[in-house]
XYZ file of C-alpha atoms in Angstrom:
518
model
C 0.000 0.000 0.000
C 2.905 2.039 0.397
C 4.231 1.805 -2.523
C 1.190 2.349 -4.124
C 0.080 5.573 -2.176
C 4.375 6.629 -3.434
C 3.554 5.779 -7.157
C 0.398 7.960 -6.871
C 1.993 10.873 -5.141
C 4.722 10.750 -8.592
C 7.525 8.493 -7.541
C 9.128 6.098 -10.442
C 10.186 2.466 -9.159
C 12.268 0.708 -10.728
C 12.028 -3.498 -9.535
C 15.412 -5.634 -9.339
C 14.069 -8.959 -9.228
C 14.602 -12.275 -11.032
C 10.801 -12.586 -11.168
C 8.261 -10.875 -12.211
C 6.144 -10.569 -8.914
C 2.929 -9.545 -9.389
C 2.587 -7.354 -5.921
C 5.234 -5.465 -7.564
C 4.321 -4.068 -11.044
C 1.041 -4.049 -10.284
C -0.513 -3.711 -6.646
C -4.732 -4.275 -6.580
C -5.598 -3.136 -3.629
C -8.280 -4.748 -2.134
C -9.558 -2.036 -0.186
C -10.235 0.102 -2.814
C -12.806 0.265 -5.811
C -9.316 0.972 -8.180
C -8.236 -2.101 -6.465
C -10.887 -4.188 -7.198
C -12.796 -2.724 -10.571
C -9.969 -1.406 -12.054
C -6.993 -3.490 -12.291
C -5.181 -1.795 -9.439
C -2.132 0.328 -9.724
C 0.702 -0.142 -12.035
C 4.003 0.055 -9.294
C 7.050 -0.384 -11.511
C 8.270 2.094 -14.463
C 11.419 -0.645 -14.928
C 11.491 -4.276 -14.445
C 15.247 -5.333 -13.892
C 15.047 -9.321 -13.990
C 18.689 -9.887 -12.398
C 20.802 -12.641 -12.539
C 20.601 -14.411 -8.950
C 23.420 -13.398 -7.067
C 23.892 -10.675 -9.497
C 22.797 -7.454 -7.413
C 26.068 -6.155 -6.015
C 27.349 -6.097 -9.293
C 24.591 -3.944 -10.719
C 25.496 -1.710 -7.681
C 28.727 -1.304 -8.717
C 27.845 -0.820 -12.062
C 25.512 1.680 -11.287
C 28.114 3.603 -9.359
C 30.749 3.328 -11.974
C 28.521 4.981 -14.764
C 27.397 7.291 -12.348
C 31.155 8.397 -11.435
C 31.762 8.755 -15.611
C 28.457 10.944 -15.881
C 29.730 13.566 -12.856
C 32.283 13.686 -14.659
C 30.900 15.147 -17.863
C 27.796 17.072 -16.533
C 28.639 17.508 -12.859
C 25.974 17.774 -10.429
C 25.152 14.116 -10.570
C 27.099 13.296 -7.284
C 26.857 14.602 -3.896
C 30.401 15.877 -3.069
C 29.528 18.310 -0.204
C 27.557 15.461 1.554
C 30.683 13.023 0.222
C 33.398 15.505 2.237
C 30.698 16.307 5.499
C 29.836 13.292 6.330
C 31.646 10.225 4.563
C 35.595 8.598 4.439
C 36.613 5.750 2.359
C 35.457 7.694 -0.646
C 38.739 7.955 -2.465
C 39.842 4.240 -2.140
C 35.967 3.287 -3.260
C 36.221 5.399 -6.015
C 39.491 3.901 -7.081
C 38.671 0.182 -6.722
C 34.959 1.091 -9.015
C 36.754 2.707 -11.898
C 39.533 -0.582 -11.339
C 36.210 -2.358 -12.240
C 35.244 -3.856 -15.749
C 32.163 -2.605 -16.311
C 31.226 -5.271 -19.350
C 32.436 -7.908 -16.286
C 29.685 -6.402 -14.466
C 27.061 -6.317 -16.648
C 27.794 -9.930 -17.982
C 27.310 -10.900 -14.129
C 23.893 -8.937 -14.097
C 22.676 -10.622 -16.800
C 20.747 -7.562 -17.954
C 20.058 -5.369 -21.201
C 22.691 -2.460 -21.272
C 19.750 -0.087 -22.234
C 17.848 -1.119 -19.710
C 20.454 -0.835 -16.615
C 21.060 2.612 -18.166
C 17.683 3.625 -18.654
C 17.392 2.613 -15.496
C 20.295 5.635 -14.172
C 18.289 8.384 -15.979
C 15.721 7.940 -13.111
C 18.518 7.354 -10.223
C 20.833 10.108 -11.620
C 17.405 12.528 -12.111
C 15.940 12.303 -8.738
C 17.059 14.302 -5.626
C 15.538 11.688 -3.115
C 15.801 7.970 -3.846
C 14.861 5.321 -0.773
C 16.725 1.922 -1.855
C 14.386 -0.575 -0.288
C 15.509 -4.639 -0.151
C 14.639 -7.639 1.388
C 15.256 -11.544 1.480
C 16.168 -11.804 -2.330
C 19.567 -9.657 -1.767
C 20.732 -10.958 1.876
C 19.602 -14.615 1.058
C 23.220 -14.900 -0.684
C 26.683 -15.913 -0.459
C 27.333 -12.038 -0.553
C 24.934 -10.818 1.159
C 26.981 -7.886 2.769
C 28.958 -6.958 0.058
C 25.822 -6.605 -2.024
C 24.149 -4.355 0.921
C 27.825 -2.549 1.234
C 27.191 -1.502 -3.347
C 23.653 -0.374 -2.291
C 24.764 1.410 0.495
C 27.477 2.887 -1.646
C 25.440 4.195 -4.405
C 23.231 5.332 -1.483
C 26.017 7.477 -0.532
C 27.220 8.800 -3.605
C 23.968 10.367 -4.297
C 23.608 12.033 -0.722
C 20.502 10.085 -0.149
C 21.169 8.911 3.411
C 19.579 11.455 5.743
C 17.831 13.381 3.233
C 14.259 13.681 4.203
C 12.208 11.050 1.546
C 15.183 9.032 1.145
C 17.553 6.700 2.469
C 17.989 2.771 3.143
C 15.149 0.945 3.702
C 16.013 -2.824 4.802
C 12.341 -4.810 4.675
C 11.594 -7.355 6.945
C 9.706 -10.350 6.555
C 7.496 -9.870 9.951
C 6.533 -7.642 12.669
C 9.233 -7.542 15.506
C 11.848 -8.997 13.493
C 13.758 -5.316 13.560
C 11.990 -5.139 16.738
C 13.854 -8.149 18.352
C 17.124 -6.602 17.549
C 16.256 -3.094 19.111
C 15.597 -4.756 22.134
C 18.833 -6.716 22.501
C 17.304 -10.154 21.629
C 19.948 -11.349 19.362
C 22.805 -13.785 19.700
C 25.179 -10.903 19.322
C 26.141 -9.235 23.174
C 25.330 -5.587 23.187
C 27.189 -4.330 25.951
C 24.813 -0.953 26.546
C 21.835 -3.081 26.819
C 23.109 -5.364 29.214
C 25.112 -2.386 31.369
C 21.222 -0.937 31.694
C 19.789 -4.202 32.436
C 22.397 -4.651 35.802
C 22.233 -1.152 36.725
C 18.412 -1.275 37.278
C 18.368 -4.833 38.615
C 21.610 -5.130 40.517
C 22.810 -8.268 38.409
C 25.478 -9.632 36.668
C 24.784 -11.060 33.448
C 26.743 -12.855 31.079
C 28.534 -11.197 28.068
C 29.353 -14.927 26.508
C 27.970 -14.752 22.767
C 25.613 -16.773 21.953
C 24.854 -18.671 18.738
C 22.828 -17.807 15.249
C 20.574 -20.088 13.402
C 23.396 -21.443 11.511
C 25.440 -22.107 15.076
C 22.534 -23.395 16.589
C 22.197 -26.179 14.291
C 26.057 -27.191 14.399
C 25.926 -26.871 18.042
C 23.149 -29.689 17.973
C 24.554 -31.510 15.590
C 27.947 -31.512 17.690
C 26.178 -31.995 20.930
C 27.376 -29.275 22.349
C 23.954 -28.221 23.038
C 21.353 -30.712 24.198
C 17.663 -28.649 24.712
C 16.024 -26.539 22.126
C 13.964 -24.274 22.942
C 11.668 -22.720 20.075
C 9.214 -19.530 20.565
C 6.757 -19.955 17.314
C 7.904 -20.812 13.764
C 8.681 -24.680 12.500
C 12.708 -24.456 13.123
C 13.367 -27.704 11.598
C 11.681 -26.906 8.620
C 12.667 -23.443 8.461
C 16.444 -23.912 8.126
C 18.822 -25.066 5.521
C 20.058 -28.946 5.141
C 17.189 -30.692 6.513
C 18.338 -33.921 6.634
C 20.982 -32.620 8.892
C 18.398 -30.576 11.119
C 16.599 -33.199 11.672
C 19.631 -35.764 12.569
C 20.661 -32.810 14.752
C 17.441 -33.167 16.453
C 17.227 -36.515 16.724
C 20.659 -36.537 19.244
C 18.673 -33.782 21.838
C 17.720 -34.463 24.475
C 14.816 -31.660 25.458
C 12.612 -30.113 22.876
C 10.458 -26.982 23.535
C 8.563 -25.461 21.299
C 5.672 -22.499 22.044
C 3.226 -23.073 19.233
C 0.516 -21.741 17.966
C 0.647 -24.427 15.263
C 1.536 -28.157 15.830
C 4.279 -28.501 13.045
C 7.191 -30.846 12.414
C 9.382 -29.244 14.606
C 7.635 -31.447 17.280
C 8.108 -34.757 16.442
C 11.712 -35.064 15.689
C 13.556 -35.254 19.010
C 15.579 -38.209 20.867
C 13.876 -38.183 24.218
C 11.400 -35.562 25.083
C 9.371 -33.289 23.251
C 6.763 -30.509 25.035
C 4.441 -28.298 23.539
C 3.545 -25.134 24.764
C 0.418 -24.047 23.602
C 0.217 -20.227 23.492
C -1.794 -17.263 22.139
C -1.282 -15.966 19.206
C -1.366 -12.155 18.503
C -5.070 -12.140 17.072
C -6.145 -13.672 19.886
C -7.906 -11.513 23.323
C -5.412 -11.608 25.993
C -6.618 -11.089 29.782
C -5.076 -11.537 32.730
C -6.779 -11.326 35.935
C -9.392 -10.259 33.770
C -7.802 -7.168 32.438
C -7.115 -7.315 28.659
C -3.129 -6.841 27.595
C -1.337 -6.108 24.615
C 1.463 -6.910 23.320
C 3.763 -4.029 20.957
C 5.784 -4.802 17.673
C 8.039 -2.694 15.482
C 7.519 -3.222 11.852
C 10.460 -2.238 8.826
C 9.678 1.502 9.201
C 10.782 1.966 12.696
C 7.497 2.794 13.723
C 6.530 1.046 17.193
C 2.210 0.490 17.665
C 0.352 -1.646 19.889
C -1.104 -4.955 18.728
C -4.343 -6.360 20.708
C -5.727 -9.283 19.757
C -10.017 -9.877 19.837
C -10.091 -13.186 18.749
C -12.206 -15.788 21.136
C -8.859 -17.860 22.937
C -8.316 -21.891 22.156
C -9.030 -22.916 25.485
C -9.301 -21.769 28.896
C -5.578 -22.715 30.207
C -3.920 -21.613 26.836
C -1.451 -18.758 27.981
C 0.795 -16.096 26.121
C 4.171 -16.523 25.425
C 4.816 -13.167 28.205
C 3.057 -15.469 30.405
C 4.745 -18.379 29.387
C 8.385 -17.002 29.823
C 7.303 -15.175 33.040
C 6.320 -18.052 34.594
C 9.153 -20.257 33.673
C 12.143 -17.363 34.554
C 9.947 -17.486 38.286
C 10.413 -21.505 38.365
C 13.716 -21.952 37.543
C 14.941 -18.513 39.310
C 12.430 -18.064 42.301
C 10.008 -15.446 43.865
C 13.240 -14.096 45.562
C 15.073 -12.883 42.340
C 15.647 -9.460 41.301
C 13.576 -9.395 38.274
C 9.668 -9.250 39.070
C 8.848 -12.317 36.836
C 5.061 -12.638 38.581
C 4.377 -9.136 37.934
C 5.616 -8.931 34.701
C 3.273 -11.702 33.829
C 0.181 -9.797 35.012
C 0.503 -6.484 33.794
C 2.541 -5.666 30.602
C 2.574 -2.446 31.656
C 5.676 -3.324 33.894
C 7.686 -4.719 31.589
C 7.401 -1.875 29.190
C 8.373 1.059 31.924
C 11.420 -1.574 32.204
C 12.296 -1.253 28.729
C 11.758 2.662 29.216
C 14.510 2.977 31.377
C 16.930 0.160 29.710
C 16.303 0.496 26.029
C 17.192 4.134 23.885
C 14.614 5.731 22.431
C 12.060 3.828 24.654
C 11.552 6.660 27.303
C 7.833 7.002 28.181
C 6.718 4.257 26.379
C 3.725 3.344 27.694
C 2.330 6.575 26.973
C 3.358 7.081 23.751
C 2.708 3.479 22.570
C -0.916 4.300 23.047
C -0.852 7.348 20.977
C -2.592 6.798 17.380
C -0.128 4.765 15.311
C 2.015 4.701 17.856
C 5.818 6.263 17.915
C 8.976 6.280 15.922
C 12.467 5.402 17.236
C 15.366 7.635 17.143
C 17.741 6.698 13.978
C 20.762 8.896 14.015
C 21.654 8.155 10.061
C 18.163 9.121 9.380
C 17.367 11.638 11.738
C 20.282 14.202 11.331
C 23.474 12.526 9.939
C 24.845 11.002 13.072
C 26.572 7.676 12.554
C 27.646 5.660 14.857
C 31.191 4.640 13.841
C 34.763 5.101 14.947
C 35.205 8.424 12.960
C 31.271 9.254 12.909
C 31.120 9.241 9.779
C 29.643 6.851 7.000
C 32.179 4.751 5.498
C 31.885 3.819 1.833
C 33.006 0.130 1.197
C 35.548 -1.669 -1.303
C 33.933 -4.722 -2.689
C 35.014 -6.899 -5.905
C 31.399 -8.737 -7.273
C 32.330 -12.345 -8.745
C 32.152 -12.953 -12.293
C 29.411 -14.221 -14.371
C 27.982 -17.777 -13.539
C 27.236 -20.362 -16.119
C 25.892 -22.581 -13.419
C 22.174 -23.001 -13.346
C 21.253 -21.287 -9.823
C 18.168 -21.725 -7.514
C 16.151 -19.500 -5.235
C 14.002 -20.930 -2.386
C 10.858 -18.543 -2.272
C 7.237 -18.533 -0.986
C 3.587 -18.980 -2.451
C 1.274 -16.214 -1.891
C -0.670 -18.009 0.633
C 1.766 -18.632 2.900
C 2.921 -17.704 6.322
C 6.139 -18.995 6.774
C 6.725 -22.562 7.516
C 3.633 -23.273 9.605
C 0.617 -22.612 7.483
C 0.660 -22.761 3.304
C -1.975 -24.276 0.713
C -1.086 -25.519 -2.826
C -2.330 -22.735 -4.977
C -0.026 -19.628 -5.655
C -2.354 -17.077 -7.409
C 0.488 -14.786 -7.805
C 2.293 -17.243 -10.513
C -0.872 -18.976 -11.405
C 0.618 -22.392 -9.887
C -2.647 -24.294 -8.648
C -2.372 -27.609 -6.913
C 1.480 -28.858 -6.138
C 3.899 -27.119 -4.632
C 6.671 -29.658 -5.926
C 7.015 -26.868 -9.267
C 10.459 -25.664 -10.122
C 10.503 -22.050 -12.223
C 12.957 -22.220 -15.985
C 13.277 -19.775 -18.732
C 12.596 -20.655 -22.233
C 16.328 -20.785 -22.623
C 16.946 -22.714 -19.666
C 14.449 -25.503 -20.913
C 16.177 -25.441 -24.788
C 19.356 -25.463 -22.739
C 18.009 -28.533 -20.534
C 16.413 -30.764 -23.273
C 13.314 -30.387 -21.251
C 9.637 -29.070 -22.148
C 7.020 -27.369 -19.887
C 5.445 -30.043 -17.947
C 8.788 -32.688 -17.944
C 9.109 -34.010 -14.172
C 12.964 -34.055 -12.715
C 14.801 -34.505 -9.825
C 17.272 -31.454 -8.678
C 20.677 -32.098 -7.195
C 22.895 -29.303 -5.363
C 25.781 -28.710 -7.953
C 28.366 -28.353 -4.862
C 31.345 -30.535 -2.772
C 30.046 -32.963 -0.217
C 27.216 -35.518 0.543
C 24.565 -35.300 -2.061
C 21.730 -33.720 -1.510
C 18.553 -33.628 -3.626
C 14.727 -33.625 -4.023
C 13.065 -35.866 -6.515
C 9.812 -35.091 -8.638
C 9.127 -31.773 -9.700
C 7.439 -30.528 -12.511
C 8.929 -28.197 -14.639
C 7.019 -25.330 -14.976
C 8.133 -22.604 -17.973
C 8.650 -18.568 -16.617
C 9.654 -15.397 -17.644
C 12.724 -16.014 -15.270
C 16.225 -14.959 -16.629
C 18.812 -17.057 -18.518
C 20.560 -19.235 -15.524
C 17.708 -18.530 -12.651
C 15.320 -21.435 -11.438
C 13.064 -21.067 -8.699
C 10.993 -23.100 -6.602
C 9.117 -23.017 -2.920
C 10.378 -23.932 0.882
C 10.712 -25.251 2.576
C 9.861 -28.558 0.040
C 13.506 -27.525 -1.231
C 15.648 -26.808 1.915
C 16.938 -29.978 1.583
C 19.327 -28.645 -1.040
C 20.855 -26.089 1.044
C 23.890 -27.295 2.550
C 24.867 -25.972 6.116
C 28.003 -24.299 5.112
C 26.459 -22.379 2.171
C 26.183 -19.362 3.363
C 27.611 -15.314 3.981
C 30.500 -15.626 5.697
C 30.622 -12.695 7.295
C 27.521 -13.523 8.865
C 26.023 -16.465 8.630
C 22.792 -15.549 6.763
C 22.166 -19.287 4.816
C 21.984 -18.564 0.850
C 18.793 -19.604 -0.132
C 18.878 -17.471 -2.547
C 21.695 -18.990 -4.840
C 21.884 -22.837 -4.513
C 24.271 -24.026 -8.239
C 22.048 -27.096 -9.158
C 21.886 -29.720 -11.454
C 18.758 -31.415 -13.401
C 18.094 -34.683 -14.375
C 15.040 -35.823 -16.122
C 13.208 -38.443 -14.612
């Protein structure tokens, strides 16, 4: 809706994705008679169907043709923003023009007219928000890609500029909203400084372990209980045949569910289900109604209260839940109010006033319309917080073009996650099997194969085989060299260790595969 309420108001968007997803270059909005008579709203002025794994080298290419045009009609590139506020710039600027820009465009897989047509609007515009998701940090360079977008970002001035800036998009409420509070395997010492001032503890600064970690950990028996709040984690993550094995060797599974899943039944000794509430549902304790808060991509922080008649009379929420076990396994004596907390929300958000920036007076303000924004320095007035305080541009060198045939896991438009999904995706007009993998007309010439062939697919990499047998080939407008198909069905074909190094982020997004026709 936002998008379509920018397009309205005169913005141009320009799409860099393999597919061409309906949402995006054209958005019918239900709620509205334009929406439903009327076709909707046409979203995107350019279509750029990238090669997978091919982003940060657009980036880069975009910068490096943007560095040639300043040169020849100036005012293209923000230098007084570049000088204020940035360093790095010089070595950047060396290692893009060190660049072969024909490399890069080979790599993007794209139309050279198109990529430049493409500038006009970038170079044109005096505010520019660079908005991604999944489909760029789903990758083996992940970072790097986000360091080219960030980059470009910079170049242009467009960080801090009111209407503008980097917009990372997240796949669900409070998944920003996890990290802002300090839930994250990653220690951040300011939050836990607060947390001992105000409760007179000492907590420990040990790091803690990522999805990717998690499952090694497991696997290693290092760890021996899991303990899951929502989601279906064994389905969720990469190399299932290893998740599950992992699993099998535990010793203690938890999982608080709203959903019985598979996550559930694979365990070596004991597995307990939590039931809990989910957010829809009315939430009362001691017969005064609660709510719960969430942050969503934009920063913005609202209440959400559900109305929903509950399961069952003993079903709790997950507060609840974790109250209740932090004041069994730490008793009424400790520091931290656990039985309060679990009776009055209230408390636990004036404790996250006075632990958490930008949290002050929360209650209040969380109960304002549309609730409040946080503080973002970058954003707010070019503060950023970095050794120099400045924003650093970054020195990346994109891989070469790929003649491998690559895969991207992805999602059907009626599903939520790894708990709930049907067998008809409206969006690609794929109706009963999920079991589909996405080729180009080239790819299927290429292949031997015709729309409608069946085949098993085999991860093109070192190590164990790994595969899933049976799909049907389905023909797309996807580019040369890009296949696609859903997941979880096809996480099997992710192996552990495929993945960003610099941060673990598994690349579902760019799995080199093989065919072979049933």
């Amino acid at each position: 809706m936002l998008l379509e309420k920018a397009k309205q108001n005169g913005a141009n968007i320009i799409a860099v994705n393999p597919l061409p997803e309906a949402g995006l270059l054209r958005f019918k909005n239900p709620q509205t008679a334009r929406g439903l008579l009327r076709g909707g709203t046409q979203l995107a002025d350019h279509h750029l169907p990238i090669k997978l794994g091919g982003d940060q080298a657009l980036f880069q290419l975009w910068s490096l043709l943007l560095l040639e045009r300043d040169e020849v009609e100036g005012g293209v590139i923000d230098h007084a923003f570049i000088e204020q506020y940035t360093s790095g710039y010089d070595a950047f600027v060396a290692n893009v023009r060190d660049a072969d820009a024909e490399r890069l465009l080979a790599t993007t897989g794209l139309d050279r007219g198109l990529v430049e047509r493409s500038l006009d609007v970038l170079a044109g515009s005096g505010r520019v928000i660079y908005c991604w998701a999944m489909g760029v940090t789903q990758h083996v360079n992940g970072v790097s890609t986000i360091d080219e977008i960030v980059n470009l970002a910079l170049l242009g001035g467009h960080v801090g500029r009111p209407g503008a800036g980097l917009c990372p998009v997240r796949g669900h409420s409070n998944v920003q909203g996890n990290r802002t509070v300090g839930i994250w395997e990653q220690i951040q010492p300011d939050s836990i400084e607060a947390l001992e001032r105000r409760y007179g503890l000492e907590l420990p600064r040990d790091a803690g372990h990522d999805t990717v970690k998690s499952i090694r950990a497991l696997r290693d028996r290092t760890a021996r209980v899991f303990f899951g709040l929502g989601g279906n984690f064994v389905r969720a993550t990469p190399d299932t045949a290893v998740v599950e094995a992992a699993f099998a060797t535990t010793s203690l599974v938890v999982n608080v569910s709203t959903k019985l899943n598979r996550s559930h039944l694979v365990t070596d000794q004991t597995s307990i289900i939590l039931p809990t509430l989910g957010r829809t549902d009315r939430d009362e304790r001691d017969g005064i109604a609660q709510f719960v808060t969430v942050e969503d991509s934009m920063s913005m922080v609202h209440r959400s209260q559900g109305s929903l008649t509950t399961p069952g009379p003993n079903v709790r929420s997950e507060v609840a839940i974790l109250c209740e076990l932090a004041l069994t396994l730490l008793g009424p004596e400790h520091a931290v109010p656990w039985s309060d907390f679990s009776l009055d929300y209230d408390l636990i958000r004036d404790a996250m006033a006075d632990t958490i920036h930008g949290f002050a007076d929360y209650n209040r303000r969380v109960r304002e319309p549309g609730g409040f924004e946080l503080p973002h320095p970058p954003r707010d007035d070019r503060r950023f917080p970095t050794s120099d305080a400045r924003a650093h541009f970054s020195v990346t060198r994109p891989a070469g073009p790929t003649t491998s045939l690559m895969l991207q896991t992805m999602r059907s438009h009626d599903q939520y996650n790894t708990t709930i999904y049907g067998h008809d995706d409206r969006y690609r007009g794929i109706k009963g099997d999920r079991h589909v993998i996405l080729l180009s007309a080239a790819d299927l010439a290429e292949q031997g194969l015709s729309d409608g062939d069946r085949v098993d697919i085999v991860t093109n990499l070192p190590g164990p085989e790994r595969r899933v047998d049976d799909y049907l080939v389905v023909a797309y407008p996807t580019p040369r060299g890009a296949a696609a198909a859903y997941y979880p069905e096809t996480n099997p074909l992710i192996p552990l260790d495929h993945h960003d190094p610099l941060v673990g982020t598994p690349a579902s997004k760019s799995i080199p595969i093989c065919l072979i026709r049933r």
